[in-house]
Coordinates of C-alpha atoms in Angstrom, one line a residue:
X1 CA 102.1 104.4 72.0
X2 CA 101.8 107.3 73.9
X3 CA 104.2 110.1 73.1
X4 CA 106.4 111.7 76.4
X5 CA 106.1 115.6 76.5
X6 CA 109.3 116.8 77.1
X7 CA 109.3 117.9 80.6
X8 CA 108.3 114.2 81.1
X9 CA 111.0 113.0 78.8
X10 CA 113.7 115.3 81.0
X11 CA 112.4 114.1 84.3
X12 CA 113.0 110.4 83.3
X13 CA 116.1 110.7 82.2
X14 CA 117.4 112.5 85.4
X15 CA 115.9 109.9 87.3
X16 CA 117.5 107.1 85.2
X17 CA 121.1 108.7 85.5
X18 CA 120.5 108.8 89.1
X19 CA 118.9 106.2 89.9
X20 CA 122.2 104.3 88.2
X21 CA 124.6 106.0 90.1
X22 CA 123.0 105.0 93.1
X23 CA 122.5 101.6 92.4
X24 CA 126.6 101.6 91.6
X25 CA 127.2 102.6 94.9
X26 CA 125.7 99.7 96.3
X27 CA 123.3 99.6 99.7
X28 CA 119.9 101.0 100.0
X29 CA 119.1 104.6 98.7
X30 CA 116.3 106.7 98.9
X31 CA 115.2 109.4 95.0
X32 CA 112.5 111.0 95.2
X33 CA 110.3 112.0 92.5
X34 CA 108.0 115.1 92.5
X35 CA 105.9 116.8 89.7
X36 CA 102.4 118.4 90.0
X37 CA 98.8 116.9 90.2
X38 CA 98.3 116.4 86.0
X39 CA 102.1 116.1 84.9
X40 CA 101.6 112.3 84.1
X41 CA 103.3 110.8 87.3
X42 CA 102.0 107.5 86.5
X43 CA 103.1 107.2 83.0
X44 CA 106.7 108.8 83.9
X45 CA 107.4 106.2 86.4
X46 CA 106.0 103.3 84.1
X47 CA 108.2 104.8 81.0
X48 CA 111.2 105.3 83.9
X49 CA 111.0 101.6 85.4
X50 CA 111.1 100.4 81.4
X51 CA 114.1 102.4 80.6
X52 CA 115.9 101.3 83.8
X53 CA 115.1 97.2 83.2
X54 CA 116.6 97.9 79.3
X55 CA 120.0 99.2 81.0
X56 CA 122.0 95.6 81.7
X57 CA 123.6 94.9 84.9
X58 CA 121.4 93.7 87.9
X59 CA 118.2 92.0 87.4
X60 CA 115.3 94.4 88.9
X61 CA 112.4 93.3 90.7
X62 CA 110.1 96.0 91.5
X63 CA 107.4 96.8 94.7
X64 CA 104.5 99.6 94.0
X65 CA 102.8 100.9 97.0
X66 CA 100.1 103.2 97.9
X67 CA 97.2 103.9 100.2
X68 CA 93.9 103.4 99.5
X69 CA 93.1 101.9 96.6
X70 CA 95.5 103.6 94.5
X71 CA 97.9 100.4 93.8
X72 CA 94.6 99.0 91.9
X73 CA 94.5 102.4 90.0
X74 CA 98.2 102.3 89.2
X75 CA 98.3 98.7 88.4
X76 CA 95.7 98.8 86.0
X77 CA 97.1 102.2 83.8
X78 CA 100.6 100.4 84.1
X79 CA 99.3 97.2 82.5
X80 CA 97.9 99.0 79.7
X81 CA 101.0 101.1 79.3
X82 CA 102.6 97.7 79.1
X83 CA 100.1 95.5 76.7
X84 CA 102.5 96.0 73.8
X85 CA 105.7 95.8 74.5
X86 CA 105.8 93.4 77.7
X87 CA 108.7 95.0 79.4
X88 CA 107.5 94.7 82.8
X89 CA 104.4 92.0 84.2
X90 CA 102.1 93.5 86.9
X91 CA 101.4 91.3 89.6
X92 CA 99.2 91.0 93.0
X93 CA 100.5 89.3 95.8
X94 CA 98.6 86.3 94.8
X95 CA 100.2 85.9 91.4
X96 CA 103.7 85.8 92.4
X97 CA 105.1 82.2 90.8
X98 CA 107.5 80.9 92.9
X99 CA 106.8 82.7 96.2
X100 CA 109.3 85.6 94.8
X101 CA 109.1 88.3 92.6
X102 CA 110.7 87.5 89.3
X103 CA 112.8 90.2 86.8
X104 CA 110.9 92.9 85.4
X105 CA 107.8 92.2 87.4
X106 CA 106.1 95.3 89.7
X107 CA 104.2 93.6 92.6
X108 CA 101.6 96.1 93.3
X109 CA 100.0 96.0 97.3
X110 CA 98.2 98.5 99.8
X111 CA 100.5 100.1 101.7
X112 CA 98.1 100.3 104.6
X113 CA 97.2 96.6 104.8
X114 CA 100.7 96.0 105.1
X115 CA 100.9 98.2 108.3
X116 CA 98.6 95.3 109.6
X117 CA 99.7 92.3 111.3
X118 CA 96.5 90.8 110.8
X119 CA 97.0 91.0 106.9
X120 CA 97.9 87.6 106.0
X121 CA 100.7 88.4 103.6
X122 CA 102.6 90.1 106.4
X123 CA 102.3 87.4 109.2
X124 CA 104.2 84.2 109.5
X125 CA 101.9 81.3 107.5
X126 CA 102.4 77.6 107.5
X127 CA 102.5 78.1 103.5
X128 CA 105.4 80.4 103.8
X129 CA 104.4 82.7 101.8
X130 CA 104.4 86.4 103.4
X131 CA 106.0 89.9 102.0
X132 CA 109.3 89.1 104.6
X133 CA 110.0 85.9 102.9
X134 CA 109.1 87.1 99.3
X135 CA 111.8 89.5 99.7
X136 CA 114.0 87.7 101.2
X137 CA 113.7 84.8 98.0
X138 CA 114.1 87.6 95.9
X139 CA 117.3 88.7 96.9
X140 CA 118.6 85.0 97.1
X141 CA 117.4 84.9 93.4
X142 CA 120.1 88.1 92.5
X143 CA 117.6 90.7 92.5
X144 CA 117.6 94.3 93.2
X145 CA 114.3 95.4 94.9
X146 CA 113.4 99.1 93.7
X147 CA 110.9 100.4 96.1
X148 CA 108.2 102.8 94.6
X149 CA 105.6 104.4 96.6
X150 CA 103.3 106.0 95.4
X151 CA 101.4 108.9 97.2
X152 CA 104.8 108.8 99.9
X153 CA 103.6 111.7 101.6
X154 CA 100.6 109.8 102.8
X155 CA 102.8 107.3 104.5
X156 CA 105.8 109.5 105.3
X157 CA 104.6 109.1 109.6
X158 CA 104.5 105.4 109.3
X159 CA 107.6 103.3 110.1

């Protein structure tokens, strides 16, 4: 178990209080979480999207973005922050059951493939199965979709 510093402990609790009060409010928000290169980013937002599935109310799917090949990085350091206690499954587009994202699972993807209509999770295929439709069953299910990307400022120009 790896023991939060308490700048780190601070930061998620501010971002659990408003992330809450947002999601009350209803629509689609935008938080945005800073801290330097070495502040522990990664296990802040794995710690933060634990804490917010444990609160009750609306189911939470979640969606982990970044360029490069960061979302392999992340994936991989979330798993293992997740081994023991199972709050959240990580998942590749691949892996989705049910052509959805289920409650308390983080799909992880490149955002730059997805910029690409080429990319065969983003065009329309015979199967179905693309990110438009994955959402869209998602909601259907009752979910909320929280949106983390990772390294934003990287992909801040695209649309």
């Amino acid at each position: 178990m790896i023991r939060l510093r308490d700048y780190q402990e601070e930061a998620i609790q501010e971002l659990i209080s408003k992330s809450r009060r947002l999601m009350a409010l209803g629509g689609t928000h935008r938080l945005v979480f800073k801290a330097p290169t070495g502040a522990g980013k990664t296990i802040m937002m794995a710690e933060y999207l634990k804490r917010l599935t444990e609160g009750g109310g609306a189911e939470l799917a979640f969606i982990w973005t970044a360029p490069r090949k960061l979302h392999l990085q992340s994936k991989e350091k979330l798993e293992k922050y997740f081994e023991d206690s199972r709050a959240l499954k990580c998942l590749e587009f691949e892996e989705l059951n049910d052509r959805q994202i289920s409650e308390n699972e983080i799909l992880f993807f490149n955002w730059e493939h997805v910029r690409q209509e080429t990319n065969v999770f983003i065009r329309e295929n015979e199967q179905d199965f693309n990110l438009s439709r994955v959402l869209e069953r998602t909601r259907e299910a009752g979910r909320t979709i929280v949106l983390v990307i990772d390294e934003a400022h990287y992909a801040a120009s695209t649309g």
